[in-house]
């Protein structure tokens, strides 16, 4: 028996850092130029003159040289492993034909499956796709899984189709593109990866996020995407030894039939999740024509997408989650899909009462097609909408994918201003790898929405990408997402060209730039380039630092 005393951990010396000579985005003082971080907490924000009086040799002092310190971004909808695979695989966003796609597959180096992401036939002059055996030959016999940009369908090689047993599954034809059940089976077969490989893909995505100013990522895990093993690897980053990484706020998208069933699902995961929500798919995507719409797709007569969950099933799920006091929710894109989700809210409210529904803080992901009545219903039940501004930037322009799929119906999509006006809580994310981890581009997309009536101010968009992300995930610290004394020291430092107030209405902008308005300034986003991240810090721990920060 070992009688030696256990080593007593030595407390780490608390680090104090003074940032000065820049700009601090804070409600405490819109003219702040300096901030003091004591350990994991914002201790003070204020003026340059005051910073001079408190600076001493015990602190690290960082001269911002005019840089902006702002709350760190929260991405409210990501897929870590898929993002890492996309970053390390074939980048197919620039492909414009089947021939170019096959050439890309043939040029891919390495061993094992050929992964690719981002092809979008709506941008091709000829939308014809390669055959499964053509993919097989181009890859030299390796299995091929090429995810469409929306991640709701894929092109697969004949060997992968055989290994996954796709024949006879819904969504499988003689073509290379697979959808629905066949897509799920193909992805699961291609993603049979060792835990170490999953970790390496996730680590790559986390590094990408940190380099772009994200302090937290909302992981949308589900059985049909990566399974429980993938969820556990993602959740483990919150307690992992080694370099600090963005925080993970995990959800699990599995349908519960009752309160007891929901409790059993949660207990079986082996990790804490924030709710049974996220990519629990009521429907699919517009790009793959699997989103459930009320009337035919404009470019595919007779097609109206797919409902994967009935209103009754969805209602039982929301009731079960509400009884447990946890968040429930769904992936929902089409208007018919939203009809089912709203009917589910009514059914759940009839079973457990409206107050329980509102108190649970349920969340719906995407909600791309919502009319005025639907917006009011979402507000009534206090449902948070987790939206992706990058979708509108990529596909909302005239002649874009939305226009192709829906015609005039596309004009009212992604109704950000309408949500805000009705009091619907809204937060923003990327759905990475569907759109990239570029938060300022996402903020800009809110300002430049293709429908002028749905544009929102930079301040509203920024809050939706920061503080609202914490609140939507029911994070325990209500001060998260702001830089005021006592708040968590979670922020990013940005090299910016110009700071200004940007709103949808020019009349408001002219007043807001008056110093008496006391409106904090944000980077000008009409310069043609995003701000450059110099440092990312979460709870006082440095996640990323550019050499330029301390030079």
Coordinates of C-alpha atoms in Angstrom, one line a residue:
X1 CA 0.0 0.0 0.0
X2 CA 1.4 3.4 -1.0
X3 CA 1.4 5.7 2.1
X4 CA 3.0 8.6 0.3
X5 CA 0.8 11.8 0.4
X6 CA -1.0 12.7 -2.8
X7 CA 0.6 15.7 -4.5
X8 CA -1.3 18.9 -3.8
X9 CA -2.0 20.8 -7.0
X10 CA -0.3 24.1 -7.1
X11 CA -2.7 26.9 -8.0
X12 CA -1.8 28.6 -11.2
X13 CA -0.9 32.3 -10.9
X14 CA -3.7 34.4 -12.1
X15 CA -2.8 36.3 -15.2
X16 CA -3.7 40.0 -15.6
X17 CA -3.7 41.5 -19.1
X18 CA -4.4 45.2 -19.9
X19 CA -5.5 45.9 -23.5
X20 CA -5.2 49.6 -24.4
X21 CA -5.0 52.1 -27.2
X22 CA -7.8 50.6 -29.2
X23 CA -11.6 50.3 -29.1
X24 CA -13.7 48.1 -26.9
X25 CA -17.2 47.1 -27.9
X26 CA -19.0 47.4 -24.6
X27 CA -22.4 48.6 -23.3
X28 CA -20.5 49.8 -20.2
X29 CA -18.8 52.7 -22.1
X30 CA -19.3 53.2 -25.8
X31 CA -16.1 55.2 -25.9
X32 CA -13.9 52.7 -24.1
X33 CA -10.4 52.3 -25.5
X34 CA -9.0 49.8 -22.9
X35 CA -10.0 46.7 -21.0
X36 CA -8.5 44.8 -18.1
X37 CA -8.7 41.0 -17.9
X38 CA -8.1 39.4 -14.5
X39 CA -7.9 35.6 -14.9
X40 CA -11.1 34.5 -16.6
X41 CA -13.1 37.7 -16.0
X42 CA -13.4 41.2 -17.5
X43 CA -12.3 43.3 -14.5
X44 CA -12.6 46.8 -16.0
X45 CA -13.3 48.8 -19.2
X46 CA -12.6 52.4 -19.7
X47 CA -10.6 55.3 -21.1
X48 CA -6.9 55.5 -22.2
X49 CA -6.3 58.0 -19.4
X50 CA -7.6 55.6 -16.8
X51 CA -5.6 52.8 -18.3
X52 CA -2.4 54.8 -17.8
X53 CA -3.2 55.2 -14.1
X54 CA -3.8 51.5 -13.5
X55 CA -1.0 50.0 -15.6
X56 CA 1.8 48.4 -13.7
X57 CA 4.7 45.9 -14.2
X58 CA 2.7 42.9 -12.9
X59 CA 0.4 43.0 -15.9
X60 CA 0.9 42.0 -19.5
X61 CA 0.1 45.1 -21.5
X62 CA -1.0 44.7 -25.1
X63 CA -1.0 47.8 -27.3
X64 CA -4.0 47.4 -29.6
X65 CA -2.7 50.0 -32.0
X66 CA -6.3 50.9 -32.9
X67 CA -7.6 47.3 -33.0
X68 CA -11.1 46.4 -31.9
X69 CA -11.9 44.2 -28.9
X70 CA -15.3 42.7 -29.1
X71 CA -17.3 39.8 -27.6
X72 CA -16.3 36.5 -29.2
X73 CA -18.6 34.9 -31.7
X74 CA -20.9 32.0 -31.0
X75 CA -21.8 29.8 -34.0
X76 CA -25.3 28.6 -33.3
X77 CA -25.3 25.6 -35.7
X78 CA -22.2 23.6 -36.7
X79 CA -21.1 20.1 -37.4
X80 CA -17.5 19.7 -36.2
X81 CA -16.5 16.5 -37.9
X82 CA -18.2 17.3 -41.2
X83 CA -16.4 20.7 -41.1
X84 CA -13.1 19.1 -40.5
X85 CA -13.7 16.6 -43.3
X86 CA -14.6 19.4 -45.7
X87 CA -11.5 21.4 -44.8
X88 CA -9.3 18.4 -45.4
X89 CA -11.1 17.0 -48.4
X90 CA -11.9 18.2 -51.9
X91 CA -13.2 21.7 -52.1
X92 CA -15.8 21.6 -54.8
X93 CA -17.5 25.0 -54.5
X94 CA -15.7 26.2 -57.6
X95 CA -16.6 23.2 -59.7
X96 CA -18.9 24.1 -62.7
X97 CA -19.4 20.8 -64.5
X98 CA -19.4 17.0 -64.1
X99 CA -16.1 16.9 -66.0
X100 CA -14.4 19.3 -63.6
X101 CA -15.8 17.3 -60.7
X102 CA -14.4 14.0 -62.0
X103 CA -11.0 15.7 -62.7
X104 CA -11.0 16.9 -59.0
X105 CA -11.6 13.4 -57.8
X106 CA -8.9 12.0 -60.0
X107 CA -6.4 14.5 -58.7
X108 CA -7.1 13.8 -55.0
X109 CA -4.0 12.5 -53.3
X110 CA -3.8 10.1 -50.4
X111 CA -5.3 6.8 -49.3
X112 CA -8.7 5.7 -48.1
X113 CA -12.1 7.2 -49.1
X114 CA -12.3 10.3 -51.2
X115 CA -14.2 13.0 -49.3
X116 CA -15.4 16.1 -51.0
X117 CA -17.9 18.9 -50.2
X118 CA -19.5 21.9 -51.8
X119 CA -20.6 21.0 -55.3
X120 CA -23.7 22.9 -56.4
X121 CA -25.3 21.9 -59.7
X122 CA -27.5 25.0 -59.7
X123 CA -24.4 27.0 -60.7
X124 CA -23.5 24.7 -63.6
X125 CA -24.4 25.5 -67.2
X126 CA -25.3 21.8 -67.6
X127 CA -26.6 20.3 -64.4
X128 CA -26.0 16.7 -65.5
X129 CA -24.0 14.8 -62.9
X130 CA -21.4 12.1 -63.3
X131 CA -22.4 8.4 -63.0
X132 CA -21.4 6.3 -60.0
X133 CA -19.1 4.1 -62.1
X134 CA -17.4 7.3 -63.5
X135 CA -16.6 8.4 -59.9
X136 CA -15.3 4.9 -59.2
X137 CA -12.9 5.0 -62.2
X138 CA -11.8 8.6 -61.4
X139 CA -10.9 7.6 -57.8
X140 CA -9.0 4.5 -59.0
X141 CA -11.3 2.2 -57.1
X142 CA -11.4 4.1 -53.8
X143 CA -14.8 4.8 -52.4
X144 CA -16.1 8.3 -53.0
X145 CA -18.5 10.4 -51.0
X146 CA -19.0 14.0 -52.3
X147 CA -21.5 16.0 -50.2
X148 CA -23.6 18.6 -51.9
X149 CA -23.2 22.1 -50.6
X150 CA -26.3 21.7 -48.4
X151 CA -25.2 18.4 -47.0
X152 CA -28.6 16.8 -47.7
X153 CA -27.5 14.7 -50.7
X154 CA -24.3 13.4 -52.0
X155 CA -22.6 11.8 -55.0
X156 CA -21.3 8.3 -54.2
X157 CA -19.2 5.8 -56.1
X158 CA -20.6 2.3 -57.0
X159 CA -18.3 0.6 -54.4
X160 CA -19.6 2.8 -51.6
X161 CA -23.2 2.2 -52.7
X162 CA -22.6 -1.5 -52.5
X163 CA -20.8 -1.4 -49.2
X164 CA -23.6 0.7 -47.7
X165 CA -26.4 -1.5 -49.1
X166 CA -28.1 1.3 -50.8
X167 CA -30.1 -0.7 -53.3
X168 CA -33.8 -0.5 -52.4
X169 CA -33.4 2.3 -49.9
X170 CA -35.5 5.5 -50.3
X171 CA -33.5 8.1 -52.2
X172 CA -31.4 5.6 -54.2
X173 CA -31.6 5.3 -58.0
X174 CA -29.3 4.2 -60.7
X175 CA -27.7 7.7 -60.6
X176 CA -24.8 8.7 -58.4
X177 CA -26.8 11.2 -56.4
X178 CA -28.4 9.8 -53.2
X179 CA -31.0 11.5 -51.0
X180 CA -33.0 10.8 -47.8
X181 CA -32.5 7.3 -46.3
X182 CA -29.9 6.3 -49.0
X183 CA -27.9 9.5 -48.2
X184 CA -27.9 8.7 -44.5
X185 CA -26.7 5.1 -45.1
X186 CA -24.0 6.2 -47.5
X187 CA -22.7 8.9 -45.1
X188 CA -22.7 6.5 -42.1
X189 CA -20.7 4.0 -44.2
X190 CA -18.2 6.5 -45.4
X191 CA -17.9 7.9 -41.8
X192 CA -16.9 4.6 -40.2
X193 CA -13.8 6.3 -38.8
X194 CA -11.6 5.6 -35.7
X195 CA -12.0 7.9 -32.7
X196 CA -8.5 9.3 -33.3
X197 CA -9.5 10.3 -36.8
X198 CA -12.7 11.9 -35.6
X199 CA -10.7 13.9 -33.1
X200 CA -8.2 15.1 -35.8
X201 CA -11.1 16.2 -38.0
X202 CA -12.7 18.0 -35.2
X203 CA -9.5 19.6 -34.1
X204 CA -9.0 21.0 -37.5
X205 CA -12.5 22.6 -37.4
X206 CA -11.9 24.0 -33.9
X207 CA -8.6 25.6 -35.0
X208 CA -10.4 27.2 -38.0
X209 CA -13.1 28.5 -35.7
X210 CA -10.6 30.0 -33.2
X211 CA -8.7 31.7 -36.0
X212 CA -11.9 33.4 -37.0
X213 CA -12.9 34.8 -33.6
X214 CA -15.3 32.1 -32.4
X215 CA -15.3 31.3 -28.6
X216 CA -18.1 28.7 -28.8
X217 CA -19.7 26.4 -31.3
X218 CA -23.2 24.8 -31.0
X219 CA -22.7 21.2 -32.2
X220 CA -25.7 19.7 -33.8
X221 CA -25.2 16.0 -33.4
X222 CA -27.7 13.4 -34.5
X223 CA -27.9 9.6 -35.1
X224 CA -28.1 10.1 -38.9
X225 CA -25.0 12.3 -39.1
X226 CA -22.2 10.9 -36.9
X227 CA -23.9 9.0 -34.1
X228 CA -23.2 9.0 -30.4
X229 CA -19.5 8.4 -30.8
X230 CA -19.1 11.6 -32.7
X231 CA -21.1 13.5 -30.1
X232 CA -19.0 12.2 -27.3
X233 CA -15.8 13.2 -29.0
X234 CA -17.2 16.7 -29.6
X235 CA -18.4 17.1 -26.0
X236 CA -15.0 15.9 -24.6
X237 CA -13.3 19.0 -25.9
X238 CA -14.8 21.0 -23.0
X239 CA -12.7 19.0 -20.5
X240 CA -9.8 17.9 -22.7
X241 CA -6.2 18.5 -21.6
X242 CA -4.0 20.5 -23.9
X243 CA -4.4 23.8 -25.7
X244 CA -7.6 25.7 -25.2
X245 CA -10.3 25.4 -27.9
X246 CA -13.7 27.0 -28.4
X247 CA -16.4 25.8 -26.1
X248 CA -18.8 23.1 -27.3
X249 CA -22.5 23.5 -26.7
X250 CA -23.9 20.1 -27.8
X251 CA -27.4 19.1 -28.9
X252 CA -28.7 15.7 -29.8
X253 CA -31.3 15.4 -32.5
X254 CA -33.3 12.2 -31.7
X255 CA -37.1 11.9 -31.5
X256 CA -38.6 11.2 -28.1
X257 CA -42.1 9.7 -27.9
X258 CA -42.7 10.4 -24.2
X259 CA -41.2 12.0 -21.1
X260 CA -39.8 8.7 -20.0
X261 CA -38.4 8.0 -23.5
X262 CA -36.7 11.4 -23.5
X263 CA -35.1 10.7 -20.1
X264 CA -33.9 7.3 -21.4
X265 CA -32.4 8.9 -24.5
X266 CA -30.5 11.5 -22.4
X267 CA -29.2 9.0 -19.9
X268 CA -28.0 6.7 -22.7
X269 CA -25.8 9.4 -24.3
X270 CA -23.1 9.3 -21.7
X271 CA -22.6 13.1 -22.0
X272 CA -24.5 16.2 -21.0
X273 CA -26.4 17.8 -23.9
X274 CA -28.4 21.0 -23.9
X275 CA -31.5 19.5 -25.4
X276 CA -33.0 17.1 -27.8
X277 CA -33.0 19.5 -30.7
X278 CA -30.9 20.7 -33.7
X279 CA -30.8 18.4 -36.7
X280 CA -33.8 16.4 -35.9
X281 CA -35.1 16.7 -39.4
X282 CA -38.7 17.5 -40.0
X283 CA -37.7 18.0 -43.7
X284 CA -34.6 18.3 -45.9
X285 CA -33.1 21.1 -47.9
X286 CA -34.2 23.3 -50.9
X287 CA -31.0 22.6 -52.8
X288 CA -31.6 18.9 -52.8
X289 CA -35.4 19.5 -53.2
X290 CA -36.1 17.6 -50.0
X291 CA -37.4 20.5 -48.0
X292 CA -41.2 20.2 -47.6
X293 CA -43.0 22.9 -49.5
X294 CA -46.7 23.7 -49.9
X295 CA -46.6 23.9 -53.7
X296 CA -44.4 22.3 -56.3
X297 CA -40.8 23.3 -56.8
X298 CA -40.6 25.8 -59.6
X299 CA -37.9 23.8 -61.4
X300 CA -39.4 20.3 -60.7
X301 CA -43.1 19.9 -61.4
X302 CA -44.8 17.4 -59.0
X303 CA -42.0 17.6 -56.4
X304 CA -42.8 19.0 -53.0
X305 CA -40.0 17.6 -50.8
X306 CA -40.3 15.2 -47.9
X307 CA -41.7 15.3 -44.4
X308 CA -39.6 13.0 -42.3
X309 CA -41.6 13.5 -39.0
X310 CA -45.3 14.0 -38.7
X311 CA -46.9 16.8 -36.7
X312 CA -48.1 14.2 -34.2
X313 CA -44.6 12.8 -33.6
X314 CA -43.1 16.2 -33.4
X315 CA -45.8 17.3 -30.9
X316 CA -45.1 14.3 -28.7
X317 CA -41.4 15.2 -28.8
X318 CA -42.0 18.8 -27.7
X319 CA -44.4 17.8 -25.0
X320 CA -41.8 15.3 -23.6
X321 CA -39.0 17.8 -23.6
X322 CA -41.3 20.5 -22.0
X323 CA -42.2 18.1 -19.2
X324 CA -38.5 17.6 -18.6
X325 CA -37.8 21.3 -18.8
X326 CA -35.3 20.9 -21.6
X327 CA -35.1 22.3 -25.1
X328 CA -36.6 20.4 -28.0
X329 CA -36.6 21.4 -31.6
X330 CA -36.1 20.5 -35.2
X331 CA -34.4 21.3 -38.5
X332 CA -37.2 22.8 -40.5
X333 CA -36.8 24.7 -43.8
X334 CA -39.8 24.5 -46.1
X335 CA -43.2 26.2 -45.4
X336 CA -45.0 22.8 -45.3
X337 CA -42.3 21.6 -42.9
X338 CA -42.9 24.7 -40.7
X339 CA -46.7 24.0 -40.8
X340 CA -46.0 20.6 -39.3
X341 CA -43.7 22.2 -36.6
X342 CA -46.3 24.8 -35.7
X343 CA -49.0 22.2 -35.5
X344 CA -46.7 20.2 -33.2
X345 CA -46.5 23.3 -30.9
X346 CA -50.3 23.4 -30.7
X347 CA -50.5 19.7 -30.0
X348 CA -47.8 19.9 -27.3
X349 CA -49.4 23.0 -25.7
X350 CA -52.8 21.2 -25.6
X351 CA -51.1 18.3 -23.7
X352 CA -48.8 20.1 -21.3
X353 CA -49.9 23.8 -21.4
X354 CA -48.6 26.8 -23.2
X355 CA -46.6 28.0 -20.2
X356 CA -44.5 24.8 -20.1
X357 CA -43.9 25.2 -23.8
X358 CA -42.6 28.7 -23.5
X359 CA -40.6 28.0 -20.4
X360 CA -38.6 25.2 -22.2
X361 CA -37.2 27.7 -24.7
X362 CA -37.5 25.4 -27.7
X363 CA -35.5 26.2 -30.9
X364 CA -36.1 25.6 -34.6
X365 CA -33.1 25.5 -36.9
X366 CA -33.2 27.4 -40.3
X367 CA -36.9 28.3 -40.7
X368 CA -36.2 29.7 -44.1
X369 CA -39.8 30.1 -45.3
X370 CA -42.2 31.7 -42.8
X371 CA -45.2 33.8 -43.5
X372 CA -46.6 36.5 -41.2
X373 CA -48.9 34.0 -39.4
X374 CA -46.1 31.6 -38.8
X375 CA -43.9 34.3 -37.4
X376 CA -46.6 35.3 -34.9
X377 CA -47.0 31.7 -33.9
X378 CA -43.3 31.3 -33.2
X379 CA -43.4 34.5 -31.1
X380 CA -46.5 33.2 -29.2
X381 CA -44.6 30.0 -28.1
X382 CA -41.3 31.8 -27.5
X383 CA -39.5 29.6 -30.0
X384 CA -36.0 30.7 -30.9
X385 CA -35.1 30.7 -34.6
X386 CA -31.5 29.6 -35.3
X387 CA -30.8 31.0 -38.7
X388 CA -27.9 31.1 -41.2
X389 CA -27.4 34.5 -43.0
X390 CA -24.8 33.0 -45.2
X391 CA -27.6 31.0 -47.0
X392 CA -29.2 34.2 -48.2
X393 CA -25.8 35.6 -49.3
X394 CA -25.0 32.4 -51.3
X395 CA -28.4 31.7 -52.8
X396 CA -30.8 34.6 -52.4
X397 CA -29.7 36.7 -55.4
X398 CA -31.7 37.0 -58.6
X399 CA -31.2 33.8 -60.6
X400 CA -29.7 32.0 -57.5
X401 CA -30.7 28.7 -56.2
X402 CA -33.6 30.0 -54.2
X403 CA -35.0 31.7 -57.3
X404 CA -34.5 28.6 -59.3
X405 CA -36.3 26.3 -56.8
X406 CA -39.1 28.6 -55.6
X407 CA -39.5 31.5 -58.1
X408 CA -41.3 34.5 -56.5
X409 CA -41.7 32.7 -53.2
X410 CA -38.0 33.2 -52.6
X411 CA -38.4 36.9 -52.1
X412 CA -39.7 36.6 -48.5
X413 CA -37.3 34.0 -47.3
X414 CA -35.0 34.3 -44.2
X415 CA -37.3 36.9 -42.6
X416 CA -34.8 38.3 -40.1
X417 CA -36.4 41.7 -39.7
X418 CA -39.9 40.2 -39.4
X419 CA -38.7 37.9 -36.7
X420 CA -37.2 40.8 -34.7
X421 CA -40.2 42.9 -35.2
X422 CA -42.5 40.2 -33.8
X423 CA -40.3 39.5 -30.8
X424 CA -39.1 36.1 -32.0
X425 CA -35.7 35.3 -30.4
X426 CA -33.1 34.8 -33.1
X427 CA -29.5 33.7 -33.2
X428 CA -27.2 33.1 -36.1
X429 CA -24.7 30.4 -37.3
X430 CA -23.1 29.0 -40.4
X431 CA -24.3 25.4 -40.5
X432 CA -20.6 24.7 -41.3
X433 CA -19.5 23.2 -43.6
X434 CA -22.6 24.4 -45.6
X435 CA -21.3 28.0 -45.3
X436 CA -17.8 28.8 -43.9
X437 CA -16.8 29.9 -40.4
X438 CA -16.6 33.5 -41.3
X439 CA -18.6 35.5 -38.8
X440 CA -18.2 39.0 -40.2
X441 CA -19.3 37.8 -43.6
X442 CA -22.4 36.4 -41.9
X443 CA -23.0 39.8 -40.2
X444 CA -22.7 41.5 -43.5
X445 CA -25.2 39.1 -45.0
X446 CA -27.8 40.4 -42.6
X447 CA -27.0 44.0 -43.7
X448 CA -27.2 43.1 -47.4
X449 CA -30.2 40.7 -47.4
X450 CA -31.6 40.3 -50.9
X451 CA -34.9 41.6 -49.6
X452 CA -34.4 45.2 -48.3
X453 CA -37.4 44.8 -46.0
X454 CA -35.7 41.9 -44.1
X455 CA -32.4 43.7 -43.5
X456 CA -31.3 44.4 -39.9
X457 CA -28.7 46.6 -38.4
X458 CA -25.1 45.6 -37.8
X459 CA -25.7 45.9 -34.1
X460 CA -28.7 43.5 -34.2
X461 CA -26.8 41.1 -36.4
X462 CA -23.7 41.2 -34.2
X463 CA -25.8 40.5 -31.1
X464 CA -27.4 37.6 -32.9
X465 CA -24.0 36.2 -33.6
X466 CA -22.7 36.7 -30.0
X467 CA -24.8 37.2 -26.9
X468 CA -28.0 35.7 -28.5
X469 CA -26.1 32.5 -29.2
X470 CA -25.4 31.9 -25.5
X471 CA -28.9 32.8 -24.5
X472 CA -30.4 30.5 -27.2
X473 CA -28.4 27.6 -25.7
X474 CA -29.7 28.6 -22.2
X475 CA -26.1 29.1 -21.0
X476 CA -25.8 29.3 -17.3
X477 CA -24.0 32.7 -17.1
X478 CA -26.4 35.5 -18.2
X479 CA -23.4 37.9 -18.7
X480 CA -21.8 35.7 -21.4
X481 CA -21.5 37.5 -24.7
X482 CA -20.7 41.0 -23.4
X483 CA -17.7 42.9 -22.2
X484 CA -18.6 44.5 -18.9
X485 CA -17.0 44.1 -15.5
X486 CA -17.8 40.7 -14.1
X487 CA -18.5 39.1 -17.5
X488 CA -16.5 36.1 -18.8
X489 CA -13.3 37.2 -20.6
X490 CA -14.4 35.7 -23.9
X491 CA -13.6 38.0 -26.8
X492 CA -11.7 38.5 -30.0
X493 CA -9.3 41.2 -31.1
X494 CA -9.8 42.5 -34.7
X495 CA -7.6 44.6 -37.1
X496 CA -10.2 46.9 -38.6
X497 CA -10.1 49.5 -41.4
X498 CA -12.9 51.7 -40.0
X499 CA -15.5 51.7 -37.2
X500 CA -19.0 53.0 -37.8
X501 CA -22.7 52.5 -37.0
X502 CA -24.5 50.5 -39.8
X503 CA -28.2 50.2 -39.9
X504 CA -30.8 49.3 -42.5
X505 CA -32.3 52.9 -42.4
X506 CA -30.1 55.8 -43.3
X507 CA -32.1 58.2 -41.2
X508 CA -31.3 56.2 -38.1
X509 CA -27.6 55.9 -39.1
X510 CA -27.2 59.7 -39.3
X511 CA -28.5 60.1 -35.7
X512 CA -26.6 57.1 -34.3
X513 CA -23.2 58.4 -35.3
X514 CA -23.7 61.4 -33.1
X515 CA -21.6 60.8 -29.9
X516 CA -24.6 61.7 -27.8
X517 CA -26.3 58.5 -29.0
X518 CA -23.7 56.5 -27.1
X519 CA -23.9 53.7 -29.7
X520 CA -20.9 51.3 -29.7
X521 CA -19.2 51.2 -33.1
X522 CA -18.6 48.1 -35.2
X523 CA -16.3 47.5 -38.2
X524 CA -17.3 48.9 -41.5
X525 CA -18.3 46.0 -43.6
X526 CA -18.6 47.7 -47.0
X527 CA -14.8 47.9 -47.5
X528 CA -14.5 44.7 -49.5
X529 CA -12.6 42.8 -46.8
X530 CA -13.5 41.2 -43.5
X531 CA -11.7 42.4 -40.3
X532 CA -8.6 40.2 -39.5
X533 CA -8.6 38.3 -36.3
X534 CA -5.5 39.0 -34.1
X535 CA -6.5 37.0 -31.0
X536 CA -9.3 34.9 -29.7
X537 CA -9.7 34.4 -25.9
X538 CA -12.3 32.2 -24.0
X539 CA -12.6 32.6 -20.3
X540 CA -9.2 34.2 -20.2
X541 CA -7.5 31.4 -22.1
X542 CA -5.9 32.2 -25.4
X543 CA -7.3 30.1 -28.3
X544 CA -5.5 31.9 -31.1
X545 CA -3.0 34.6 -31.5
X546 CA -1.5 36.3 -34.6
X547 CA 2.2 37.3 -34.4
X548 CA 1.0 40.8 -35.3
X549 CA -0.8 41.2 -32.0
X550 CA 2.3 41.6 -29.9
X551 CA 4.8 42.8 -32.5

